[in-house]
CSV table of C-alpha atoms in Angstrom, one decimal:
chain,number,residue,atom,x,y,z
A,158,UNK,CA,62.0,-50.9,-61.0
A,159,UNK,CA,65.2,-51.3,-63.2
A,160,UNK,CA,64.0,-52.0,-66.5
A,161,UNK,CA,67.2,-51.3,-68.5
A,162,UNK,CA,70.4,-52.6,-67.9
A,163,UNK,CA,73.0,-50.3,-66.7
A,164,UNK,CA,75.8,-50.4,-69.2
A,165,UNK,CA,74.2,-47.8,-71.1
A,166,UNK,CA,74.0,-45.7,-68.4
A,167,UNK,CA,77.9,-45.4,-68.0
A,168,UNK,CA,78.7,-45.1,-71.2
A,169,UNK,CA,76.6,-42.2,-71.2
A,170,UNK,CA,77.9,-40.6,-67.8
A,171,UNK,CA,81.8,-41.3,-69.6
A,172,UNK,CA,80.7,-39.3,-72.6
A,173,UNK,CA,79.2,-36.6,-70.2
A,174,UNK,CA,75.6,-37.3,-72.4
A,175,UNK,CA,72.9,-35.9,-70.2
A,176,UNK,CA,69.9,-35.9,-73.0
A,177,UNK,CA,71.0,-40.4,-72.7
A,178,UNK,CA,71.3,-40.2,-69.1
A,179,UNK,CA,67.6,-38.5,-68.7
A,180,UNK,CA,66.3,-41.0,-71.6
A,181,UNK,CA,67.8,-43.8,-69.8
A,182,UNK,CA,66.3,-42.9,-66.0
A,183,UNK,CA,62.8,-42.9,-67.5
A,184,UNK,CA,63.1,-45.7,-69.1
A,185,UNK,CA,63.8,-46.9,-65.9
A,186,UNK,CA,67.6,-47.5,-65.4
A,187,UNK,CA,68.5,-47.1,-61.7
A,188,UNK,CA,70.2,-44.0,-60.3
A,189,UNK,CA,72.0,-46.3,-58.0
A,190,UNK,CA,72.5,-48.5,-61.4
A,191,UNK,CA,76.4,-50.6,-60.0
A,192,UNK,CA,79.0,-51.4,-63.2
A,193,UNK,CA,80.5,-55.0,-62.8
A,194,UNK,CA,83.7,-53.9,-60.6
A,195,UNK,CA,80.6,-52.2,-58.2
A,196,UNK,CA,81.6,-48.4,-59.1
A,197,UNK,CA,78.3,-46.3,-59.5
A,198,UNK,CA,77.4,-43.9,-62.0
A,199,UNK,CA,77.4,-40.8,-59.1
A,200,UNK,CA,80.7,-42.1,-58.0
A,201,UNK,CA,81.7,-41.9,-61.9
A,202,UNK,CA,79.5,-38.8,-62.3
A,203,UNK,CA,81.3,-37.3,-59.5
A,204,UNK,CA,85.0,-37.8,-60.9
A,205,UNK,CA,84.3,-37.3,-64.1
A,206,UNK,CA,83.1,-33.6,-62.9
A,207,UNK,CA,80.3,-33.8,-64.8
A,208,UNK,CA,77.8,-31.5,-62.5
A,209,UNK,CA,74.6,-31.8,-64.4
A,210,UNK,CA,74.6,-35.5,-64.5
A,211,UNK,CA,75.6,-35.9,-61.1
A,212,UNK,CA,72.2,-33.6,-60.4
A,213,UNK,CA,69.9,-35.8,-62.5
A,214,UNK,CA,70.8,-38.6,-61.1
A,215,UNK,CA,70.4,-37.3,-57.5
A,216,UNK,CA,67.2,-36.1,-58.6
A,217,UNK,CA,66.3,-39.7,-59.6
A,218,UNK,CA,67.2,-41.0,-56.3
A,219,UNK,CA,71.0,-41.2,-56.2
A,220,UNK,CA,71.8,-42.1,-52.4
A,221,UNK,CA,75.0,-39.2,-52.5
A,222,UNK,CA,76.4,-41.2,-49.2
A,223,UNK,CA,76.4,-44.3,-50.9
A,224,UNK,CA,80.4,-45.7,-51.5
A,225,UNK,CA,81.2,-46.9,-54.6
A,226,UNK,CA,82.6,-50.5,-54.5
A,227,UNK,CA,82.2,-49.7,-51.0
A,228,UNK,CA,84.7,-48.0,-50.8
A,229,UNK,CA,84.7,-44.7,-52.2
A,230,UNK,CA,82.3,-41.8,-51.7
A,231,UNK,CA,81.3,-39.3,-54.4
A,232,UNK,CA,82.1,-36.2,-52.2
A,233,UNK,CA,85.6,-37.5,-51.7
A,234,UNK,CA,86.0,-38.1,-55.5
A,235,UNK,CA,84.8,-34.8,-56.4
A,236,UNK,CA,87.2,-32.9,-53.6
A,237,UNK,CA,90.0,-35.3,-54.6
A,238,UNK,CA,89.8,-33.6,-58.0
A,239,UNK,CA,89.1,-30.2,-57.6
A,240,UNK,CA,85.2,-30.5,-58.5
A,241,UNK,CA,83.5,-27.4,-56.3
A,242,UNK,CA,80.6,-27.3,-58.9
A,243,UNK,CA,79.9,-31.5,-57.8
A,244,UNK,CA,80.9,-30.9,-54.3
A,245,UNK,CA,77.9,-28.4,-53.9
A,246,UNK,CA,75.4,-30.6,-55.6
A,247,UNK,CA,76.7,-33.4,-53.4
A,248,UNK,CA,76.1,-30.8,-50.5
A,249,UNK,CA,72.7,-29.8,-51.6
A,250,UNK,CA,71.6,-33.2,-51.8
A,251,UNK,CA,72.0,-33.9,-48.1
A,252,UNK,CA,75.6,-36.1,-48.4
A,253,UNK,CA,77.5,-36.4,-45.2
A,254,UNK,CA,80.2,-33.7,-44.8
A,255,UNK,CA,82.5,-35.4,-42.7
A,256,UNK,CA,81.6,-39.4,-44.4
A,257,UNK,CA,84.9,-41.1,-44.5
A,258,UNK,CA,85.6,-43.8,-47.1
A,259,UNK,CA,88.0,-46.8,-47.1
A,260,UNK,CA,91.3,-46.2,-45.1
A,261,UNK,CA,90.1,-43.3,-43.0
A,262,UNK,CA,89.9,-40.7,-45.5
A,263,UNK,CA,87.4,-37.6,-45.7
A,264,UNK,CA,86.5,-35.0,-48.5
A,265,UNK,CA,87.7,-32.2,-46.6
A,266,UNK,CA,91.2,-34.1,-46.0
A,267,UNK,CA,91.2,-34.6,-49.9
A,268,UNK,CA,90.6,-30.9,-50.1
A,269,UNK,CA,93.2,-29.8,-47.6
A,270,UNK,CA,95.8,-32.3,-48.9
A,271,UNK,CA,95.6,-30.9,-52.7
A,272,UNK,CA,95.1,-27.4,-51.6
A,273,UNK,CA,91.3,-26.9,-52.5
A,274,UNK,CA,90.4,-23.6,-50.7
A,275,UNK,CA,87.1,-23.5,-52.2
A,276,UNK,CA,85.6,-26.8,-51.9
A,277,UNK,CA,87.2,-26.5,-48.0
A,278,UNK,CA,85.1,-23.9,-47.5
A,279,UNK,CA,82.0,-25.6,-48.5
A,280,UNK,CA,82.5,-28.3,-46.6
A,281,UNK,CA,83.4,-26.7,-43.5
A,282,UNK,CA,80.0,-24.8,-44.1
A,283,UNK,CA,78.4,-27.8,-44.5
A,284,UNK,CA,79.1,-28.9,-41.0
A,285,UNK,CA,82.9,-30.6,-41.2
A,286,UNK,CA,84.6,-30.6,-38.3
A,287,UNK,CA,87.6,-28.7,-38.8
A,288,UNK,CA,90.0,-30.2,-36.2
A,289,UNK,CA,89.0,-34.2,-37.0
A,290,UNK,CA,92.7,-35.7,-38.3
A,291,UNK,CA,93.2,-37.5,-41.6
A,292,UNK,CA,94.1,-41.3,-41.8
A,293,UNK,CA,97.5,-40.8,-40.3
A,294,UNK,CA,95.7,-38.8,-37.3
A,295,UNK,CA,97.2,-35.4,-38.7
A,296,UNK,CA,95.1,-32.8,-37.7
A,297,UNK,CA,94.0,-30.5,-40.7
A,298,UNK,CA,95.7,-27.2,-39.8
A,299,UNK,CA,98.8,-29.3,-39.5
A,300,UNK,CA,98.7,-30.8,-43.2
A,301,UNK,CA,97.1,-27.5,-44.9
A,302,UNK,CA,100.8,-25.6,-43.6
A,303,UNK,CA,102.5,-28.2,-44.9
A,304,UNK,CA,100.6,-27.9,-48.5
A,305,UNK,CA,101.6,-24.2,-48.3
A,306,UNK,CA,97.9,-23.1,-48.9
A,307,UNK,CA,97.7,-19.7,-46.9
A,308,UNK,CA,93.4,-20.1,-48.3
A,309,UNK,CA,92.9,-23.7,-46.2
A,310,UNK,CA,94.8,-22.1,-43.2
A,311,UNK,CA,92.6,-19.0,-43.3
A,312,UNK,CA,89.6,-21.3,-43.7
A,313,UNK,CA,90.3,-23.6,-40.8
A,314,UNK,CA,91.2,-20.6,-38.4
A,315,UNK,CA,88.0,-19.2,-39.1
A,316,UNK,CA,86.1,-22.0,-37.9
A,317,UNK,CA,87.9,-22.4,-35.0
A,318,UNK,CA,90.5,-25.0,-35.8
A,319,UNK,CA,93.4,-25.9,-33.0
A,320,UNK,CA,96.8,-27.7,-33.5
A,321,UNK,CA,97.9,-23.7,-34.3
A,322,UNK,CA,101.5,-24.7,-32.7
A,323,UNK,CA,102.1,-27.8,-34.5
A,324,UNK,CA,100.6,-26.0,-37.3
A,325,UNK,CA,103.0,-23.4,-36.9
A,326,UNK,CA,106.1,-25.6,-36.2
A,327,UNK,CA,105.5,-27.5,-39.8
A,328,UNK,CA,105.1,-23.6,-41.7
A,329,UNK,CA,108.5,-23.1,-40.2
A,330,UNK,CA,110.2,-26.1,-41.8
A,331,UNK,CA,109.3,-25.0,-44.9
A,332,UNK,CA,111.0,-22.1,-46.1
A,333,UNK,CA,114.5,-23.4,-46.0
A,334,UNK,CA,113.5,-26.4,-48.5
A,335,UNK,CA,113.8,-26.4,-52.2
A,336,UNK,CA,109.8,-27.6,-52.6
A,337,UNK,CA,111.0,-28.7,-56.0
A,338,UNK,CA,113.6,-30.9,-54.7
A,339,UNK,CA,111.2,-32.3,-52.1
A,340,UNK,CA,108.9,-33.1,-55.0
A,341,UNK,CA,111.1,-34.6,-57.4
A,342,UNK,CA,113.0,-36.9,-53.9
A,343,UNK,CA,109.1,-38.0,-53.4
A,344,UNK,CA,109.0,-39.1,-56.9
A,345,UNK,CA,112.2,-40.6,-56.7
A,346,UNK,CA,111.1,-42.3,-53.9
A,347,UNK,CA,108.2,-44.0,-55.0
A,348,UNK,CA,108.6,-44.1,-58.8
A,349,UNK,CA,112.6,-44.8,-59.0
A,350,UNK,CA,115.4,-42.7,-60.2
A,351,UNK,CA,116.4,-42.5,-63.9
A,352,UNK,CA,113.0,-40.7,-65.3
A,353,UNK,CA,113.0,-37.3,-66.9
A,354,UNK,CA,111.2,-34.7,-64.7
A,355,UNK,CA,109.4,-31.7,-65.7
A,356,UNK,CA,108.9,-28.6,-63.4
A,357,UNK,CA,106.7,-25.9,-64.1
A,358,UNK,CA,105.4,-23.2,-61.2
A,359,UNK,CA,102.1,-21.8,-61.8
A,360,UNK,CA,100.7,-18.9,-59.8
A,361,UNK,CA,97.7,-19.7,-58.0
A,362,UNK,CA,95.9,-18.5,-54.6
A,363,UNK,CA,97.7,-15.5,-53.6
A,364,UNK,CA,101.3,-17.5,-54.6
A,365,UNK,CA,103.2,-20.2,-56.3
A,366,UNK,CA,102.8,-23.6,-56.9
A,367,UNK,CA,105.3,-25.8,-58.0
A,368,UNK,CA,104.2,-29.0,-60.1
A,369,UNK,CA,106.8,-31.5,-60.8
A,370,UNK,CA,105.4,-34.0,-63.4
A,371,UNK,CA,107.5,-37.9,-64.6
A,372,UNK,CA,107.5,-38.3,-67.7
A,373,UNK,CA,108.1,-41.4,-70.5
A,374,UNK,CA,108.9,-39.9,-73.2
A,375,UNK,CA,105.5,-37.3,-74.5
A,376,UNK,CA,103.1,-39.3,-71.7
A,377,UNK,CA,103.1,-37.9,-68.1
A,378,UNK,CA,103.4,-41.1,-65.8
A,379,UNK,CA,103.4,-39.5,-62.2
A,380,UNK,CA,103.2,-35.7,-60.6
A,381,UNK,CA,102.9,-33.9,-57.4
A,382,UNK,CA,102.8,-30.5,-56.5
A,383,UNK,CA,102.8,-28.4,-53.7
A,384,UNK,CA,102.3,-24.6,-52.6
A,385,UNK,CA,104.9,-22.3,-51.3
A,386,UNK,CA,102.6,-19.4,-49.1
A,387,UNK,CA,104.7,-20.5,-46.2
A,388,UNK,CA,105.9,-17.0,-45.0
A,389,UNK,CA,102.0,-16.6,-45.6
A,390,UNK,CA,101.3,-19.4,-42.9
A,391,UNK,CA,103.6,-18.5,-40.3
A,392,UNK,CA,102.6,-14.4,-40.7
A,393,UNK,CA,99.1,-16.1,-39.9
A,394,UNK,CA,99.4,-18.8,-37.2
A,395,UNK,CA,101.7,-16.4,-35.3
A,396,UNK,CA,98.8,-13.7,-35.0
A,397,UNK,CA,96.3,-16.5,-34.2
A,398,UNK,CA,98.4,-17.9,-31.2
A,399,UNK,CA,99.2,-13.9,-30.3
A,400,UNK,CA,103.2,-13.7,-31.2
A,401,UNK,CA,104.2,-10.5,-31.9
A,402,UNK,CA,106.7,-11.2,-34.7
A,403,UNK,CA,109.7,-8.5,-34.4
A,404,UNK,CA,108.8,-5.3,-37.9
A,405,UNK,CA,112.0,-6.1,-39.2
A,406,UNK,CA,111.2,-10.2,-39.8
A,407,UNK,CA,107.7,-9.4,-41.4
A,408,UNK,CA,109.2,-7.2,-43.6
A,409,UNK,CA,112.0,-9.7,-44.9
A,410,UNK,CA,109.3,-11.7,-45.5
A,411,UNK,CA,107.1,-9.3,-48.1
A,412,UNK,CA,110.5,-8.6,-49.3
A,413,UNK,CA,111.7,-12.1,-49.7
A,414,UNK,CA,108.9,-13.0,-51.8
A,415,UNK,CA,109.4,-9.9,-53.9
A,416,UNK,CA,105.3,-9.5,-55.2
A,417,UNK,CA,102.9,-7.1,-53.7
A,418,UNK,CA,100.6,-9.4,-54.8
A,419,UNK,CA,101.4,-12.4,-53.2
A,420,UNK,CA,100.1,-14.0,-49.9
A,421,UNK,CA,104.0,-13.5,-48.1
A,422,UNK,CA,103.4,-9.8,-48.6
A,423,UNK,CA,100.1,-9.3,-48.1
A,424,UNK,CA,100.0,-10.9,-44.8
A,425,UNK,CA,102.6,-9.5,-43.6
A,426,UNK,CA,101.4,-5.8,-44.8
A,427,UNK,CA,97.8,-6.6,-43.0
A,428,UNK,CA,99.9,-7.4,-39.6
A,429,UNK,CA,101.6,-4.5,-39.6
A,430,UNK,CA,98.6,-2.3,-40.4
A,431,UNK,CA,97.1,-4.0,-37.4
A,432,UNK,CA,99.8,-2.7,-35.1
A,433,UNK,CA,99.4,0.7,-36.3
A,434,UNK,CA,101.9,1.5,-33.6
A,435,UNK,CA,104.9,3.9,-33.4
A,436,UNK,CA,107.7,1.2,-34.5
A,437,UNK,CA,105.6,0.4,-37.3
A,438,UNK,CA,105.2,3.7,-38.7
A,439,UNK,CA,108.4,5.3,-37.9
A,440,UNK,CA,109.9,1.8,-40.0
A,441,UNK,CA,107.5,2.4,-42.9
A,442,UNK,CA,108.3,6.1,-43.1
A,443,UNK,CA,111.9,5.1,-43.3
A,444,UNK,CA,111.5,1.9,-45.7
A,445,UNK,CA,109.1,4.9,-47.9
A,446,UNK,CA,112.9,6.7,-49.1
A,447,UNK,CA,114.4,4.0,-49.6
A,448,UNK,CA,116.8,3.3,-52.9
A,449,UNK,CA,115.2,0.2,-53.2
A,450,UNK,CA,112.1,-0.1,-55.3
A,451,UNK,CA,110.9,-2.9,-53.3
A,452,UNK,CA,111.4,-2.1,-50.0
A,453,UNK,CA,110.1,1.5,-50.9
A,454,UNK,CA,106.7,0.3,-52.4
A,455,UNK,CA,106.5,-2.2,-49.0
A,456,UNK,CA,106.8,1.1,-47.0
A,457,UNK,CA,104.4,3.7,-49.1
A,458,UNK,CA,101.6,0.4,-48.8
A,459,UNK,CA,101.9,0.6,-45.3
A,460,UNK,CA,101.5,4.2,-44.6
A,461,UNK,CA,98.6,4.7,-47.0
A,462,UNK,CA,96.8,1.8,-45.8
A,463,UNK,CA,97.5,3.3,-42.4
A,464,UNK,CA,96.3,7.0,-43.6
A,465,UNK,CA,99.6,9.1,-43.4
């Protein structure tokens, strides 16, 4: 029985106190305790990223499929922001992998939309279907090419996702675009012209993503940011639907991107190991005395991973 009221409770969830939390749940606050606009304290627990309070309250009887304000489900939050720590303790505790919330949406499009290759992974484990579509009916392979998140592709093809042309259509519009022009248009779009716009490009899962934030004056109104393994994606989708992309186009795209390290090279390396035909090697050997550095490190990668 609720013994306490619940106020207490979400102030102590906001200020991430679990030693009040546990206090307040055996004094006999709810788990399921509702605030006055309806939001519950997992739902709060959830965004907040606060892991250990999202467990106690689970442990105290949370319902984790239970929508806050009916309308928004924990899992979602916690994907929406990133939270893999939450998403597993959501998992553990027997929430629904594939439980939509108000307008359609899922946690594993939240994840695909903002690029979360971890927390994709765990829900895909968890039993989410990999090909069910998003709000817009967008299947998911579809919108993780167009995030530019080579990880979420590589996750969905390995449970079996389809829409690989359509998939592959959308990676092939990308690499002409300036991303950060299509994120500060976006912006534009929704927000209005006339606002100072920051850019910064942070490396990140095997690439580059490009964040363009709106600011007024030193507070950060709006952002949105996208990846840029696009090379990545095609490289990818075009060995899942069997297209044997011509030597000289998988190298320009290692090249292009300029970083053994990144996704557009590495990809591109792997498919060519693959091959491990004639053309390839006879293409490496030459690419291995080559005056450029670049183009001679893409070729000596090749041949050792290939043993010559």
């Amino acid at each position: 029985m609720n013994t306490q009221e619940p106020a207490g409770l979400f102030t102590a969830v906001y200020e991430g106190d679990e030693n009040t939390v546990v206090r307040l749940l055996r004094a006999g606050t709810a788990a399921d305790a509702r605030d006055e606009d309806g939001q519950t304290a997992l739902y709060l627990a959830a965004v907040s990223n606060e892991p250990g309070i999202v467990r106690l309250l689970l442990a105290a009887g949370a319902d984790p499929d239970r929508l806050s304000a009916d309308a928004d489900s924990p899992l979602c939050g916690a994907a929406c922001g990133g939270h893999a720590e939450v998403v597993r303790a959501l998992l553990a505790a027997g929430a629904t992998a594939d439980l939509e919330e108000e307008f359609g949406f899922r946690a594993l499009t939240w994840a695909v939309q903002r690029g979360q290759v971890e927390i994709l992974t765990e829900l895909l484990a968890a039993g989410a279907h990999p090909d069910r579509p998003g709000p817009t009916g967008e299947a998911p392979l579809v919108a993780a090419a167009r995030r530019g998140s080579p990880g979420c592709v590589r996750a969905l093809l390995a449970h079996g996702a389809g829409a690989r042309s359509p998939a592959l259509d959308e990676a092939r519009r990308w690499p002409a675009l300036d991303v950060e022009a299509e994120l500060r248009a976006g912006l534009e779009q929704m927000y209005g012209s006339g606002h100072e716009m920051v850019t910064h490009r942070i490396p990140e899962d095997g690439g580059i993503t490009v964040e363009v934030q709106l600011r007024t004056g030193e507070r950060t109104m709006a952002g949105n940011d996208q990846q840029t393994g696009h090379a990545a994606i095609i490289t990818l989708l075009e060995a899942a639907l069997g297209i044997a992309t011509p030597v000289p186009e998988l190298a320009d795209r290692a090249l292009r991107c300029g970083d053994p390290a990144n996704d557009d090279w590495t990809e591109a390396v792997s498919v060519l190991v693959r091959r491990a035909g004639g053309e390839t090697f006879t293409a490496a050997t030459a690419w291995s005395r080559s005056p450029d550095p670049l183009r001679r490190a893409l070729g000596t990668e090749i041949l050792r991973k290939l043993g010559r």
